[in-house]
Tab-separated table of C-alpha atoms in Angstrom:
chain	number	residue	atom	x	y	z
A	250	MET	CA	189.189	-48.763	-19.114
A	251	VAL	CA	185.737	-48.551	-20.627
A	252	TYR	CA	182.626	-49.218	-18.545
A	253	TYR	CA	179.002	-49.446	-19.655
A	254	SER	CA	176.040	-48.233	-17.655
A	255	LYS	CA	172.978	-50.418	-17.319
A	256	LEU	CA	171.202	-48.091	-19.771
A	257	ALA	CA	174.016	-48.453	-22.335
A	258	ASP	CA	173.816	-52.245	-22.033
A	259	GLU	CA	170.057	-52.035	-22.580
A	260	ASP	CA	170.632	-49.746	-25.569
A	261	LEU	CA	172.885	-52.350	-27.194
A	262	SER	CA	170.291	-55.075	-26.616
A	263	ASN	CA	167.558	-52.862	-28.042
A	264	ILE	CA	169.677	-52.048	-31.097
A	265	PHE	CA	170.147	-55.762	-31.732
A	266	ILE	CA	166.435	-56.500	-31.347
A	267	GLY	CA	165.506	-53.504	-33.476
A	268	LEU	CA	167.783	-54.631	-36.284
A	269	THR	CA	166.330	-58.140	-36.317
A	270	ILE	CA	162.695	-56.975	-36.413
A	271	TRP	CA	163.193	-53.888	-38.599
A	272	LYS	CA	160.193	-53.754	-40.937
A	273	LYS	CA	162.035	-52.106	-43.822
A	274	HIS	CA	164.914	-54.597	-43.942
A	275	PRO	CA	165.325	-57.003	-40.985
A	276	LEU	CA	168.836	-58.323	-40.492
A	277	GLU	CA	169.672	-61.956	-39.904
A	278	PHE	CA	170.862	-62.873	-36.408
A	279	ASN	CA	174.581	-63.009	-37.305
A	280	HIS	CA	174.471	-59.784	-39.284
A	281	ALA	CA	172.714	-57.954	-36.426
A	282	ALA	CA	175.181	-59.415	-33.909
A	283	ASN	CA	178.147	-58.247	-36.019
A	284	TYR	CA	176.567	-54.793	-36.365
A	285	VAL	CA	176.278	-54.449	-32.580
A	286	ASP	CA	179.789	-55.875	-32.138
A	287	ASP	CA	181.079	-53.103	-34.411
A	288	ILE	CA	179.467	-50.504	-32.145
A	289	VAL	CA	180.967	-52.159	-29.060
A	290	ASP	CA	184.402	-52.283	-30.724
A	291	SER	CA	184.206	-48.531	-31.316
A	292	CYS	CA	183.157	-47.962	-27.717
A	293	ASP	CA	185.950	-50.122	-26.336
A	294	LYS	CA	188.560	-47.955	-28.082
A	295	LEU	CA	187.379	-44.654	-26.624
A	296	ASP	CA	189.871	-44.782	-23.757
A	297	GLN	CA	192.655	-44.813	-26.365
A	298	SER	CA	191.445	-41.635	-28.055
A	299	SER	CA	193.356	-38.407	-27.546
A	300	TYR	CA	190.313	-36.274	-28.403
A	301	HIS	CA	186.962	-36.373	-26.635
A	302	GLU	CA	184.254	-34.237	-28.223
A	303	ASN	CA	181.824	-32.380	-25.985
A	304	SER	CA	178.151	-33.314	-26.195
A	305	GLN	CA	176.135	-30.655	-27.996
A	306	PHE	CA	172.553	-31.859	-28.219
A	307	LEU	CA	170.471	-31.212	-25.116
A	308	GLU	CA	169.176	-34.769	-25.109
A	309	HIS	CA	172.776	-36.010	-25.096
A	310	ILE	CA	174.060	-33.624	-22.426
A	311	GLU	CA	171.599	-35.044	-19.915
A	312	PHE	CA	173.409	-38.395	-20.198
A	313	GLY	CA	177.062	-37.413	-20.520
A	314	GLU	CA	179.574	-34.686	-21.181
A	315	LYS	CA	181.234	-36.340	-24.176
A	316	VAL	CA	180.049	-37.915	-27.416
A	317	TYR	CA	181.600	-40.155	-30.019
A	318	LYS	CA	179.955	-40.300	-33.432
A	319	TYR	CA	180.145	-43.766	-34.923
A	320	ILE	CA	179.178	-43.273	-38.561
A	321	ARG	CA	177.788	-46.594	-39.748
A	322	ASN	CA	176.753	-45.458	-43.234
A	323	LYS	CA	175.503	-42.371	-45.066
A	324	ASN	CA	172.139	-42.620	-43.293
A	325	THR	CA	173.019	-43.728	-39.773
A	326	THR	CA	175.266	-42.257	-37.104
A	327	TRP	CA	175.356	-43.772	-33.631
A	328	TYR	CA	176.020	-41.366	-30.783
A	329	ILE	CA	177.944	-42.940	-27.935
A	330	ILE	CA	177.398	-40.605	-25.006
A	331	TYR	CA	179.843	-40.901	-22.150
A	332	ASP	CA	181.740	-39.285	-19.321
A	333	PHE	CA	185.517	-39.299	-19.277
A	334	ASP	CA	187.780	-39.229	-16.232
A	335	VAL	CA	191.036	-37.781	-17.522
A	336	ASN	CA	192.938	-38.681	-14.334
A	337	SER	CA	192.279	-42.409	-14.626
A	338	ASN	CA	191.736	-42.442	-18.415
A	339	THR	CA	188.382	-44.110	-17.798
A	340	VAL	CA	185.355	-43.907	-20.079
A	341	TYR	CA	181.866	-44.375	-18.626
A	342	ILE	CA	179.445	-45.013	-21.469
A	343	GLN	CA	176.037	-43.760	-20.402
A	344	HIS	CA	173.802	-44.012	-23.482
A	345	ILE	CA	173.876	-45.051	-27.134
A	346	THR	CA	171.395	-43.542	-29.569
A	347	SER	CA	171.158	-42.768	-33.271
A	348	ASN	CA	170.655	-39.763	-35.477
A	349	HIS	CA	167.194	-41.180	-36.256
A	350	ILE	CA	166.197	-40.571	-32.629
A	351	THR	CA	168.216	-37.438	-31.790
A	352	LYS	CA	166.119	-34.369	-32.533
A	353	GLY	CA	168.712	-31.635	-32.252
A	354	LYS	CA	169.697	-28.760	-30.034
């Protein structure tokens, strides 16, 4: 099972809004919705993964022990930060952020 924290839900909403009002190249409603759906699809498959990478950036570790890197294109990687309960095979997504916001270790 995959669960989303309130913050992760807010992150997805903010990503959608950000894409539609992006000054450089705003996306149309359907395009932005599909973009966010692609992120959610990646998240929803995390419980099927056999490998769960440890969070490395300090600003990620404060939200969760694991991270999945969803590479959208050559410029943008989305970090899905989560905790994983190996006993129940349950993923708890805590935060979703991008490489444009993550500063590093």
